[in-house]
PDB file of C-alpha atoms in Angstrom:
ATOM      1  CA  UNK A   7      77.107 -27.795  31.099  1.00 56.00           C
ATOM      2  CA  UNK A   8      74.682 -28.612  28.073  1.00 54.00           C
ATOM      3  CA  UNK A   9      75.495 -31.865  28.163  1.00 55.00           C
ATOM      4  CA  UNK A  10      75.291 -32.475  31.641  1.00 54.00           C
ATOM      5  CA  UNK A  11      71.986 -30.540  31.405  1.00 55.00           C
ATOM      6  CA  UNK A  12      70.963 -32.945  28.720  1.00 51.00           C
ATOM      7  CA  UNK A  13      71.434 -36.137  30.372  1.00 47.00           C
ATOM      8  CA  UNK A  14      68.838 -34.287  33.299  1.00 52.00           C
ATOM      9  CA  UNK A  15      66.637 -34.374  31.100  1.00 49.00           C
ATOM     10  CA  UNK A  16      67.271 -37.089  29.682  1.00 47.00           C
ATOM     11  CA  UNK A  17      67.330 -38.723  33.132  1.00 48.00           C
ATOM     12  CA  UNK A  18      63.777 -37.027  33.846  1.00 57.00           C
ATOM     13  CA  UNK A  19      61.742 -38.779  31.052  1.00 51.00           C
ATOM     14  CA  UNK A  20      63.326 -42.052  31.720  1.00 49.00           C
ATOM     15  CA  UNK A  21      61.995 -41.923  34.852  1.00 49.00           C
ATOM     16  CA  UNK A  22      58.428 -40.182  34.382  1.00 49.00           C
ATOM     17  CA  UNK A  23      58.132 -42.891  31.441  1.00 49.00           C
ATOM     18  CA  UNK A  24      59.362 -45.625  33.669  1.00 40.00           C
ATOM     19  CA  UNK A  25      56.670 -44.033  36.571  1.00 48.00           C
ATOM     20  CA  UNK A  26      53.770 -44.042  34.055  1.00 45.00           C
ATOM     21  CA  UNK A  27      54.258 -47.812  32.951  1.00 39.00           C
ATOM     22  CA  UNK A  28      54.699 -48.455  36.385  1.00 42.00           C
ATOM     23  CA  UNK A  29      50.889 -47.267  37.403  1.00 42.00           C
ATOM     24  CA  UNK A  30      49.417 -48.655  34.687  1.00 47.00           C
ATOM     25  CA  UNK A  31      50.849 -52.198  35.426  1.00 43.00           C
ATOM     26  CA  UNK A  32      49.559 -51.244  39.000  1.00 46.00           C
ATOM     27  CA  UNK A  33      45.893 -50.152  37.445  1.00 50.00           C
ATOM     28  CA  UNK A  34      45.993 -53.534  34.861  1.00 53.00           C
ATOM     29  CA  UNK A  35      47.075 -55.957  37.950  1.00 59.00           C
ATOM     30  CA  UNK A  36      44.872 -53.861  41.012  1.00 88.00           C
ATOM     31  CA  UNK A  37      42.391 -56.673  40.071  1.00 95.00           C
ATOM     32  CA  UNK A  38      42.355 -60.382  40.113  1.00 96.00           C
ATOM     33  CA  UNK A  39      40.843 -63.320  38.700  1.00 96.00           C
ATOM     34  CA  UNK A  40      39.491 -65.985  41.555  1.00 93.00           C
ATOM     35  CA  UNK A  41      39.917 -63.007  43.744  1.00 96.00           C
ATOM     36  CA  UNK A  42      37.515 -60.217  42.628  1.00 97.00           C
ATOM     37  CA  UNK A  43      36.120 -61.920  39.122  1.00 98.00           C
ATOM     38  CA  UNK A  44      35.596 -65.088  38.118  1.00 98.00           C
ATOM     39  CA  UNK A  45      35.826 -66.252  34.580  1.00 98.00           C
ATOM     40  CA  UNK A  46      32.480 -67.744  32.772  1.00 97.00           C
ATOM     41  CA  UNK A  47      32.902 -70.888  31.069  1.00 95.00           C
ATOM     42  CA  UNK A  48      31.422 -71.455  28.686  1.00 95.00           C
ATOM     43  CA  UNK A  49      31.377 -67.837  27.706  1.00 95.00           C
ATOM     44  CA  UNK A  50      28.079 -66.974  27.268  1.00 96.00           C
ATOM     45  CA  UNK A  51      25.953 -64.544  24.368  1.00 94.00           C
ATOM     46  CA  UNK A  52      26.789 -60.570  25.616  1.00 94.00           C
ATOM     47  CA  UNK A  53      26.213 -57.251  24.340  1.00 94.00           C
ATOM     48  CA  UNK A  54      25.405 -56.911  19.963  1.00 91.00           C
ATOM     49  CA  UNK A  55      28.231 -55.485  18.246  1.00 90.00           C
ATOM     50  CA  UNK A  56      30.591 -53.163  19.996  1.00 91.00           C
ATOM     51  CA  UNK A  57      27.883 -52.992  23.258  1.00 96.00           C
ATOM     52  CA  UNK A  58      28.643 -54.401  26.389  1.00 98.00           C
ATOM     53  CA  UNK A  59      26.175 -56.405  28.485  1.00 98.00           C
ATOM     54  CA  UNK A  60      26.017 -55.887  32.303  1.00 99.00           C
ATOM     55  CA  UNK A  61      23.542 -57.936  34.433  1.00 99.00           C
ATOM     56  CA  UNK A  62      22.890 -57.600  38.251  1.00 99.00           C
ATOM     57  CA  UNK A  63      21.193 -60.687  39.699  1.00 99.00           C
ATOM     58  CA  UNK A  64      19.456 -59.162  43.012  1.00 99.00           C
ATOM     59  CA  UNK A  65      17.347 -59.897  46.205  1.00 99.00           C
ATOM     60  CA  UNK A  66      15.555 -57.974  47.992  1.00 99.00           C
ATOM     61  CA  UNK A  67      16.262 -59.401  51.019  1.00 98.00           C
ATOM     62  CA  UNK A  68      19.114 -59.445  50.481  1.00 98.00           C
ATOM     63  CA  UNK A  69      21.721 -57.422  53.095  1.00 98.00           C
ATOM     64  CA  UNK A  70      24.802 -56.667  50.777  1.00 98.00           C
ATOM     65  CA  UNK A  71      22.445 -55.896  48.063  1.00 98.00           C
ATOM     66  CA  UNK A  72      20.858 -53.134  49.610  1.00 98.00           C
ATOM     67  CA  UNK A  73      24.201 -51.929  50.500  1.00 98.00           C
ATOM     68  CA  UNK A  74      25.098 -52.163  46.956  1.00 98.00           C
ATOM     69  CA  UNK A  75      22.438 -50.171  45.433  1.00 98.00           C
ATOM     70  CA  UNK A  76      23.704 -45.958  46.102  1.00 97.00           C
ATOM     71  CA  UNK A  77      26.943 -47.003  44.193  1.00 98.00           C
ATOM     72  CA  UNK A  78      24.830 -48.915  41.763  1.00 98.00           C
ATOM     73  CA  UNK A  79      22.622 -46.353  41.262  1.00 97.00           C
ATOM     74  CA  UNK A  80      25.335 -43.499  40.876  1.00 98.00           C
ATOM     75  CA  UNK A  81      27.136 -45.471  38.532  1.00 98.00           C
ATOM     76  CA  UNK A  82      23.829 -45.708  36.521  1.00 98.00           C
ATOM     77  CA  UNK A  83      24.347 -42.323  36.379  1.00 96.00           C
ATOM     78  CA  UNK A  84      27.401 -42.015  34.338  1.00 95.00           C
ATOM     79  CA  UNK A  85      26.977 -45.957  32.877  1.00 95.00           C
ATOM     80  CA  UNK A  86      28.772 -45.495  29.281  1.00 90.00           C
ATOM     81  CA  UNK A  87      26.414 -45.038  26.470  1.00 92.00           C
ATOM     82  CA  UNK A  88      27.805 -48.308  24.686  1.00 93.00           C
ATOM     83  CA  UNK A  89      26.789 -49.950  27.854  1.00 97.00           C
ATOM     84  CA  UNK A  90      23.047 -51.975  28.245  1.00 98.00           C
ATOM     85  CA  UNK A  91      22.326 -52.932  31.576  1.00 98.00           C
ATOM     86  CA  UNK A  92      20.099 -55.487  32.973  1.00 98.00           C
ATOM     87  CA  UNK A  93      18.376 -56.337  36.961  1.00 98.00           C
ATOM     88  CA  UNK A  94      17.766 -59.924  37.064  1.00 99.00           C
ATOM     89  CA  UNK A  95      15.755 -61.253  40.112  1.00 99.00           C
ATOM     90  CA  UNK A  96      17.224 -63.990  42.010  1.00 98.00           C
ATOM     91  CA  UNK A  97      15.286 -67.054  41.774  1.00 96.00           C
ATOM     92  CA  UNK A  98      17.230 -69.506  44.084  1.00 95.00           C
ATOM     93  CA  UNK A  99      14.513 -72.242  45.271  1.00 94.00           C
ATOM     94  CA  UNK A 100      12.462 -70.583  48.629  1.00 96.00           C
ATOM     95  CA  UNK A 101       8.924 -69.534  48.546  1.00 97.00           C
ATOM     96  CA  UNK A 102      10.259 -66.050  49.202  1.00 98.00           C
ATOM     97  CA  UNK A 103      12.857 -65.738  46.552  1.00 98.00           C
ATOM     98  CA  UNK A 104      10.497 -66.758  43.884  1.00 98.00           C
ATOM     99  CA  UNK A 105       7.600 -64.005  45.096  1.00 99.00           C
ATOM    100  CA  UNK A 106      10.434 -61.187  45.600  1.00 99.00           C
ATOM    101  CA  UNK A 107      11.097 -61.912  41.793  1.00 99.00           C
ATOM    102  CA  UNK A 108       7.896 -62.352  40.588  1.00 99.00           C
ATOM    103  CA  UNK A 109       7.016 -59.340  42.391  1.00 99.00           C
ATOM    104  CA  UNK A 110       9.859 -57.529  40.397  1.00 99.00           C
ATOM    105  CA  UNK A 111       8.283 -58.739  37.102  1.00 99.00           C
ATOM    106  CA  UNK A 112       5.124 -58.293  38.211  1.00 99.00           C
ATOM    107  CA  UNK A 113       5.667 -54.316  38.557  1.00 99.00           C
ATOM    108  CA  UNK A 114       8.063 -53.816  35.900  1.00 98.00           C
ATOM    109  CA  UNK A 115       4.653 -55.595  33.451  1.00 99.00           C
ATOM    110  CA  UNK A 116       2.422 -52.483  35.007  1.00 99.00           C
ATOM    111  CA  UNK A 117       5.021 -49.789  35.054  1.00 98.00           C
ATOM    112  CA  UNK A 118       6.072 -49.421  38.872  1.00 99.00           C
ATOM    113  CA  UNK A 119       9.071 -51.002  39.107  1.00 98.00           C
ATOM    114  CA  UNK A 120      11.169 -48.054  38.844  1.00 96.00           C
ATOM    115  CA  UNK A 121       9.308 -46.095  41.241  1.00 97.00           C
ATOM    116  CA  UNK A 122       9.086 -48.994  43.796  1.00 99.00           C
ATOM    117  CA  UNK A 123      12.291 -50.999  43.274  1.00 98.00           C
ATOM    118  CA  UNK A 124      14.411 -48.647  46.660  1.00 98.00           C
ATOM    119  CA  UNK A 125      10.974 -48.452  48.270  1.00 98.00           C
ATOM    120  CA  UNK A 126      10.784 -52.288  48.513  1.00 99.00           C
ATOM    121  CA  UNK A 127      14.890 -52.282  49.370  1.00 99.00           C
ATOM    122  CA  UNK A 128      13.981 -50.058  52.417  1.00 98.00           C
ATOM    123  CA  UNK A 129      10.838 -51.259  53.585  1.00 99.00           C
ATOM    124  CA  UNK A 130      12.715 -54.595  54.473  1.00 99.00           C
ATOM    125  CA  UNK A 131      15.959 -53.358  54.823  1.00 99.00           C
ATOM    126  CA  UNK A 132      15.102 -49.815  56.459  1.00 98.00           C
ATOM    127  CA  UNK A 133      11.869 -49.779  57.784  1.00 98.00           C
ATOM    128  CA  UNK A 134      12.714 -53.908  59.352  1.00 97.00           C
ATOM    129  CA  UNK A 135       8.701 -55.361  57.218  1.00 98.00           C
ATOM    130  CA  UNK A 136       8.705 -58.636  56.846  1.00 94.00           C
ATOM    131  CA  UNK A 137       7.503 -59.124  52.854  1.00 98.00           C
ATOM    132  CA  UNK A 138       7.991 -62.759  52.819  1.00 98.00           C
ATOM    133  CA  UNK A 139       4.992 -63.172  51.811  1.00 98.00           C
ATOM    134  CA  UNK A 140       2.377 -62.470  49.067  1.00 97.00           C
ATOM    135  CA  UNK A 141      -0.191 -61.244  51.854  1.00 98.00           C
ATOM    136  CA  UNK A 142       2.997 -59.436  53.393  1.00 99.00           C
ATOM    137  CA  UNK A 143       3.776 -57.709  50.233  1.00 99.00           C
ATOM    138  CA  UNK A 144       0.255 -57.008  48.666  1.00 99.00           C
ATOM    139  CA  UNK A 145       0.200 -55.219  51.893  1.00 99.00           C
ATOM    140  CA  UNK A 146       2.679 -53.070  51.716  1.00 99.00           C
ATOM    141  CA  UNK A 147       2.385 -52.426  47.644  1.00 99.00           C
ATOM    142  CA  UNK A 148      -1.464 -51.372  49.111  1.00 99.00           C
ATOM    143  CA  UNK A 149       0.412 -48.464  51.283  1.00 98.00           C
ATOM    144  CA  UNK A 150       1.297 -47.263  47.886  1.00 98.00           C
ATOM    145  CA  UNK A 151      -1.609 -47.079  46.008  1.00 98.00           C
ATOM    146  CA  UNK A 152      -0.673 -50.428  43.935  1.00 99.00           C
ATOM    147  CA  UNK A 153      -4.075 -51.982  42.828  1.00 99.00           C
ATOM    148  CA  UNK A 154      -3.319 -54.588  43.787  1.00 99.00           C
ATOM    149  CA  UNK A 155      -6.004 -56.829  41.841  1.00 99.00           C
ATOM    150  CA  UNK A 156      -3.440 -56.122  39.069  1.00 99.00           C
ATOM    151  CA  UNK A 157      -0.917 -57.399  40.983  1.00 99.00           C
ATOM    152  CA  UNK A 158      -2.369 -60.074  41.301  1.00 99.00           C
ATOM    153  CA  UNK A 159      -3.178 -60.476  38.039  1.00 99.00           C
ATOM    154  CA  UNK A 160       0.381 -59.658  36.902  1.00 99.00           C
ATOM    155  CA  UNK A 161       2.084 -62.064  38.875  1.00 99.00           C
ATOM    156  CA  UNK A 162       0.146 -65.213  37.453  1.00 98.00           C
ATOM    157  CA  UNK A 163       0.566 -63.876  33.713  1.00 99.00           C
ATOM    158  CA  UNK A 164       2.545 -65.355  31.009  1.00 99.00           C
ATOM    159  CA  UNK A 165       4.743 -62.628  30.670  1.00 99.00           C
ATOM    160  CA  UNK A 166       5.654 -62.663  34.463  1.00 99.00           C
ATOM    161  CA  UNK A 167       6.024 -66.697  34.827  1.00 98.00           C
ATOM    162  CA  UNK A 168       8.450 -66.787  31.782  1.00 99.00           C
ATOM    163  CA  UNK A 169      10.473 -64.124  32.751  1.00 99.00           C
ATOM    164  CA  UNK A 170      11.041 -65.777  36.168  1.00 98.00           C
ATOM    165  CA  UNK A 171      11.931 -69.492  33.984  1.00 98.00           C
ATOM    166  CA  UNK A 172      14.321 -67.093  32.170  1.00 98.00           C
ATOM    167  CA  UNK A 173      15.430 -65.540  35.443  1.00 98.00           C
ATOM    168  CA  UNK A 174      16.491 -68.988  36.375  1.00 98.00           C
ATOM    169  CA  UNK A 175      18.356 -69.914  33.578  1.00 98.00           C
ATOM    170  CA  UNK A 176      20.519 -67.082  33.185  1.00 97.00           C
ATOM    171  CA  UNK A 177      21.579 -67.609  37.114  1.00 97.00           C
ATOM    172  CA  UNK A 178      22.497 -71.286  36.021  1.00 97.00           C
ATOM    173  CA  UNK A 179      24.015 -69.913  32.970  1.00 97.00           C
ATOM    174  CA  UNK A 180      26.533 -67.720  34.835  1.00 97.00           C
ATOM    175  CA  UNK A 181      26.693 -69.878  38.113  1.00 96.00           C
ATOM    176  CA  UNK A 182      25.459 -67.345  40.005  1.00 97.00           C
ATOM    177  CA  UNK A 183      25.562 -69.337  43.641  1.00 94.00           C
ATOM    178  CA  UNK A 184      25.116 -65.844  45.825  1.00 96.00           C
ATOM    179  CA  UNK A 185      23.891 -62.546  45.735  1.00 98.00           C
ATOM    180  CA  UNK A 186      24.076 -59.432  44.521  1.00 98.00           C
ATOM    181  CA  UNK A 187      26.585 -60.568  41.752  1.00 99.00           C
ATOM    182  CA  UNK A 188      27.091 -58.477  38.078  1.00 99.00           C
ATOM    183  CA  UNK A 189      27.717 -60.385  34.913  1.00 99.00           C
ATOM    184  CA  UNK A 190      30.152 -58.514  32.473  1.00 99.00           C
ATOM    185  CA  UNK A 191      29.289 -59.301  29.296  1.00 98.00           C
ATOM    186  CA  UNK A 192      28.638 -62.675  29.207  1.00 98.00           C
ATOM    187  CA  UNK A 193      32.562 -63.640  30.532  1.00 98.00           C
ATOM    188  CA  UNK A 194      32.720 -62.245  34.197  1.00 98.00           C
ATOM    189  CA  UNK A 195      31.214 -62.633  36.980  1.00 98.00           C
ATOM    190  CA  UNK A 196      32.143 -60.184  40.048  1.00 98.00           C
ATOM    191  CA  UNK A 197      29.855 -59.864  43.490  1.00 97.00           C
ATOM    192  CA  UNK A 198      30.629 -60.242  47.525  1.00 93.00           C
ATOM    193  CA  UNK A 199      33.193 -57.380  47.568  1.00 97.00           C
ATOM    194  CA  UNK A 200      31.934 -53.853  49.337  1.00 97.00           C
ATOM    195  CA  UNK A 201      29.712 -51.797  46.803  1.00 97.00           C
ATOM    196  CA  UNK A 202      32.292 -48.875  46.094  1.00 97.00           C
ATOM    197  CA  UNK A 203      34.542 -51.693  45.193  1.00 98.00           C
ATOM    198  CA  UNK A 204      32.095 -54.036  43.214  1.00 98.00           C
ATOM    199  CA  UNK A 205      31.637 -50.788  41.197  1.00 98.00           C
ATOM    200  CA  UNK A 206      35.118 -50.001  40.341  1.00 98.00           C
ATOM    201  CA  UNK A 207      35.723 -54.568  39.143  1.00 98.00           C
ATOM    202  CA  UNK A 208      32.753 -54.251  36.871  1.00 98.00           C
ATOM    203  CA  UNK A 209      34.221 -51.156  34.967  1.00 97.00           C
ATOM    204  CA  UNK A 210      37.293 -52.936  35.099  1.00 97.00           C
ATOM    205  CA  UNK A 211      35.471 -55.706  33.860  1.00 98.00           C
ATOM    206  CA  UNK A 212      33.419 -53.230  30.763  1.00 97.00           C
ATOM    207  CA  UNK A 213      36.829 -51.703  29.605  1.00 96.00           C
ATOM    208  CA  UNK A 214      38.621 -55.463  29.431  1.00 96.00           C
ATOM    209  CA  UNK A 215      35.379 -56.289  27.377  1.00 96.00           C
ATOM    210  CA  UNK A 216      35.345 -53.849  25.148  1.00 93.00           C
ATOM    211  CA  UNK A 217      39.504 -54.398  24.446  1.00 93.00           C
ATOM    212  CA  UNK A 218      38.312 -58.113  23.637  1.00 92.00           C
ATOM    213  CA  UNK A 219      35.785 -56.996  21.514  1.00 84.00           C
ATOM    214  CA  UNK A 220      37.692 -54.458  19.370  1.00 76.00           C
ATOM    215  CA  UNK A 221      40.657 -57.493  19.710  1.00 65.00           C
ATOM    216  CA  UNK A 222      38.035 -59.999  17.763  1.00 64.00           C
ATOM    217  CA  UNK A 223      36.856 -57.154  15.306  1.00 57.00           C
ATOM    218  CA  UNK A 224      40.143 -57.503  14.084  1.00 57.00           C
ATOM    219  CA  UNK A 225      40.782 -60.780  13.479  1.00 53.00           C
TER     220      UNK A 225
END
């Protein structure tokens, strides 16, 4: 009788072990390269030491970027401490895209980016405002009590011009062809996915980048 119980217990433990392995295998393989994410070739610099860098590329007039925002903001609230997050505006060769990018950096220089970032998205996608020219953008910013002369000065500043050029260079290095796109540690890029799924893939790539950093440090 005791022998039968031991055999039954052993079988139960074996079944549990197999089940756990299968679940872990499913978790590891649930995201596929070339479908959910892409490798960046050649690899670009990522976070320093054991830190992992996450870079989001966006454009204010992009509806998919707007749809990603609530998922991204929720993710940022619980972002791991060793993950460094950076937002970079798209710099595609179109006047309104470039103006939006420089506006982001100008507002950042003025200390207003965090306050107005979501409001610009909402103005375009919820209020159906056309912010395709600097004049239209100035009209909106004036309604938000922004000093327009200071904004114009910031738009022409060396700092904003430099940051805009750097954004264009990084987009080329990361092979950014559309937005929203998220680059993890200079190695992996995801995009073109539903917002919640895109952030799940981002977490998966962060874990993968961590493991690779750990393996490299042990060599």
